[in-house]
Short mmCIF file of C-alpha atoms in Angstrom, two decimals:
data_model
loop_
_atom_site.label_atom_id
_atom_site.label_comp_id
_atom_site.label_asym_id
_atom_site.label_seq_id
_atom_site.Cartn_x
_atom_site.Cartn_y
_atom_site.Cartn_z
CA MET A 1 0.00 0.00 0.00
CA GLU A 2 1.22 3.41 -0.92
CA ALA A 3 0.07 6.89 0.00
CA LEU A 4 -1.78 8.46 -2.90
CA THR A 5 -1.29 12.10 -3.84
CA ALA A 6 -2.75 14.20 -6.65
CA GLU A 7 0.69 14.15 -8.31
CA ASP A 8 0.44 10.35 -8.51
CA LEU A 9 -2.66 10.72 -10.66
CA THR A 10 -0.76 11.86 -13.70
CA GLY A 11 0.32 9.27 -16.22
CA GLU A 12 -0.27 5.54 -16.04
CA VAL A 13 -1.09 5.33 -12.34
CA GLY A 14 -3.78 7.97 -12.60
CA ALA A 15 -5.28 6.40 -15.69
CA ALA A 16 -5.33 2.96 -14.04
CA LEU A 17 -6.95 4.23 -10.83
CA LEU A 18 -9.54 6.26 -12.71
CA ALA A 19 -10.35 3.23 -14.86
CA LEU A 20 -10.64 1.06 -11.72
CA ASN A 21 -13.03 3.54 -10.11
CA ASN A 22 -15.13 4.00 -13.22
CA ALA A 23 -15.38 0.27 -13.88
CA HIS A 24 -17.25 0.20 -10.55
CA ALA A 25 -19.20 3.44 -10.98
CA GLN A 26 -22.48 1.77 -10.02
CA GLU A 27 -21.11 1.10 -6.55
CA LEU A 28 -18.82 4.14 -6.26
CA SER A 29 -19.93 6.89 -8.67
CA TRP A 30 -18.27 8.01 -11.87
CA LEU A 31 -15.27 10.34 -11.60
CA GLU A 32 -13.50 12.66 -14.01
CA PRO A 33 -9.74 13.14 -13.55
CA ALA A 34 -10.05 16.59 -11.93
CA LYS A 35 -12.63 15.34 -9.41
CA LEU A 36 -10.43 12.38 -8.44
CA ALA A 37 -7.46 14.72 -7.93
CA ALA A 38 -9.56 17.10 -5.80
CA MET A 39 -10.79 14.20 -3.67
CA VAL A 40 -7.27 12.89 -3.12
CA ASP A 41 -6.11 16.41 -2.11
CA GLU A 42 -8.94 16.71 0.42
CA ALA A 43 -8.69 13.17 1.81
CA PHE A 44 -7.93 12.23 5.40
CA LEU A 45 -6.34 9.11 3.91
CA ALA A 46 -5.83 8.10 0.28
CA ARG A 47 -4.07 4.84 -0.54
CA ARG A 48 -3.43 2.70 -3.57
CA VAL A 49 -2.03 -0.73 -4.19
CA GLY A 50 0.05 -1.12 -7.32
CA GLN A 51 -0.84 0.88 -10.39
CA GLY A 52 -4.49 -0.01 -10.25
CA ASP A 53 -4.97 -3.03 -8.02
CA ALA A 54 -6.84 -1.21 -5.24
CA LEU A 55 -7.91 2.26 -4.13
CA LEU A 56 -9.19 3.75 -0.88
CA ILE A 57 -10.22 7.37 -0.30
CA ALA A 58 -11.52 8.50 3.11
CA PHE A 59 -12.43 11.91 4.55
CA ASP A 60 -12.79 13.19 8.07
CA GLN A 61 -15.57 15.46 9.28
CA ASP A 62 -13.66 18.63 8.33
CA ALA A 63 -13.41 17.83 4.62
CA ALA A 64 -14.81 20.22 2.06
CA TYR A 65 -16.91 17.51 0.47
CA ASP A 66 -20.54 17.63 -0.61
CA SER A 67 -21.52 13.98 -1.06
CA PRO A 68 -25.02 13.43 0.39
CA ASN A 69 -23.72 10.32 2.17
CA PHE A 70 -20.83 12.24 3.77
CA LEU A 71 -23.23 15.02 4.77
CA TRP A 72 -25.57 12.46 6.38
CA PHE A 73 -22.76 11.47 8.74
CA ARG A 74 -21.65 15.08 9.32
CA ALA A 75 -25.18 15.93 10.48
CA ARG A 76 -25.03 13.15 13.09
CA TYR A 77 -21.44 12.89 14.33
CA ASP A 78 -18.95 15.51 15.50
CA ARG A 79 -15.92 13.41 14.56
CA PHE A 80 -15.62 10.52 12.13
CA VAL A 81 -13.68 9.12 9.20
CA TYR A 82 -15.86 8.44 6.17
CA VAL A 83 -14.87 5.84 3.58
CA ASP A 84 -15.95 7.41 0.33
CA ARG A 85 -14.63 4.64 -1.88
CA ILE A 86 -12.74 1.40 -1.65
CA VAL A 87 -12.33 -0.86 -4.64
CA VAL A 88 -10.16 -3.79 -5.64
CA ALA A 89 -9.59 -4.81 -9.26
CA GLU A 90 -10.96 -8.19 -10.30
CA LYS A 91 -7.43 -9.46 -11.02
CA ALA A 92 -6.29 -8.54 -7.50
CA ARG A 93 -9.18 -9.97 -5.48
CA GLY A 94 -8.62 -12.67 -2.90
CA ARG A 95 -5.29 -11.23 -1.74
CA GLY A 96 -6.66 -9.39 1.30
CA LEU A 97 -6.06 -5.93 -0.15
CA ALA A 98 -9.35 -4.38 0.97
CA LYS A 99 -8.90 -5.70 4.49
CA ALA A 100 -5.31 -4.41 4.61
CA LEU A 101 -6.48 -0.98 3.41
CA TYR A 102 -9.17 -0.91 6.10
CA LEU A 103 -6.72 -1.97 8.82
CA GLU A 104 -4.42 0.88 7.83
CA LEU A 105 -7.39 3.27 7.88
CA PHE A 106 -8.48 2.07 11.34
CA ALA A 107 -4.94 2.67 12.67
CA ALA A 108 -4.82 6.16 11.14
CA ALA A 109 -8.25 6.99 12.56
CA ARG A 110 -7.18 5.85 16.05
CA SER A 111 -3.97 7.90 15.79
CA ALA A 112 -6.05 10.97 14.92
CA VAL A 113 -8.31 10.27 17.93
CA HIS A 114 -11.39 9.38 15.92
CA ALA A 115 -13.85 7.03 17.58
CA ARG A 116 -15.49 5.69 14.43
CA VAL A 117 -15.08 4.87 10.77
CA VAL A 118 -18.26 5.14 8.71
CA CYS A 119 -19.40 4.19 5.22
CA GLU A 120 -22.44 3.45 3.11
CA ILE A 121 -23.33 0.36 1.13
CA ASN A 122 -25.86 0.21 -1.67
CA ALA A 123 -29.17 -1.36 -0.74
CA ASP A 124 -30.68 -0.84 -4.20
CA PRO A 125 -28.99 -1.97 -6.29
CA PRO A 126 -27.77 -4.46 -3.68
CA ASN A 127 -24.12 -5.19 -2.99
CA PRO A 128 -24.06 -8.49 -1.03
CA ALA A 129 -20.27 -8.90 -1.30
CA SER A 130 -19.75 -5.52 0.34
CA ASP A 131 -22.38 -6.35 2.98
CA ALA A 132 -20.53 -9.53 3.95
CA PHE A 133 -17.10 -7.90 3.87
CA HIS A 134 -18.13 -4.98 6.11
CA ALA A 135 -19.99 -7.26 8.53
CA ALA A 136 -16.83 -9.36 8.91
CA LEU A 137 -14.91 -6.19 9.79
CA GLY A 138 -17.42 -5.31 12.51
CA PHE A 139 -19.46 -2.57 10.83
CA ALA A 140 -23.04 -2.14 12.09
CA GLU A 141 -25.94 -0.43 10.34
CA VAL A 142 -26.87 2.99 11.76
CA GLY A 143 -29.29 4.37 9.15
CA ALA A 144 -30.56 4.41 5.59
CA ALA A 145 -31.56 6.82 2.84
CA VAL A 146 -32.91 6.98 -0.68
CA LEU A 147 -30.83 9.37 -2.76
CA GLN A 148 -31.80 11.51 -5.70
CA GLY A 149 -32.28 9.18 -8.66
CA GLY A 150 -33.69 6.39 -6.48
CA LYS A 151 -30.44 4.79 -5.30
CA ALA A 152 -30.99 3.37 -1.81
CA VAL A 153 -28.11 3.12 0.66
CA ARG A 154 -27.56 1.90 4.18
CA TYR A 155 -25.15 3.67 6.56
CA PHE A 156 -22.66 1.79 8.71
CA GLU A 157 -20.21 2.54 11.47
CA ARG A 158 -17.38 0.71 13.21
CA ALA A 159 -15.71 1.81 16.41
CA VAL A 160 -11.95 2.12 16.22
#
């Protein structure tokens, strides 16, 4: 796992990470290069594995970020770390990369004196693999919403 900076997003690495994200746009949301760079700049923690094997971007409560899911948590918690996106390429699955990224995030959140890491998982369309993965890591459901366009999500938190 390597720290990810906006400078890393130029060239092959940036193209690979953008392609990885956009291949999973249904679960994550589509990004343009400038938006990905802005997110990485604003992130509490941004990590990648390889050139495009895995990606994690997380924000804390102070981020200048307008995602409705992030804002749902900001309205309810004073301090938190929000996982905006985590994705592992098909070719890299089964190697424990997502779990390793989360363990690094949990450690960083503890070091920054955060009590919780939060995220959302699609309810409609469903994402059973993500449900099982997050349950195994100890996440518990704390709410739900239907977003503009009809996408339904469930909100989760895990104490760190």
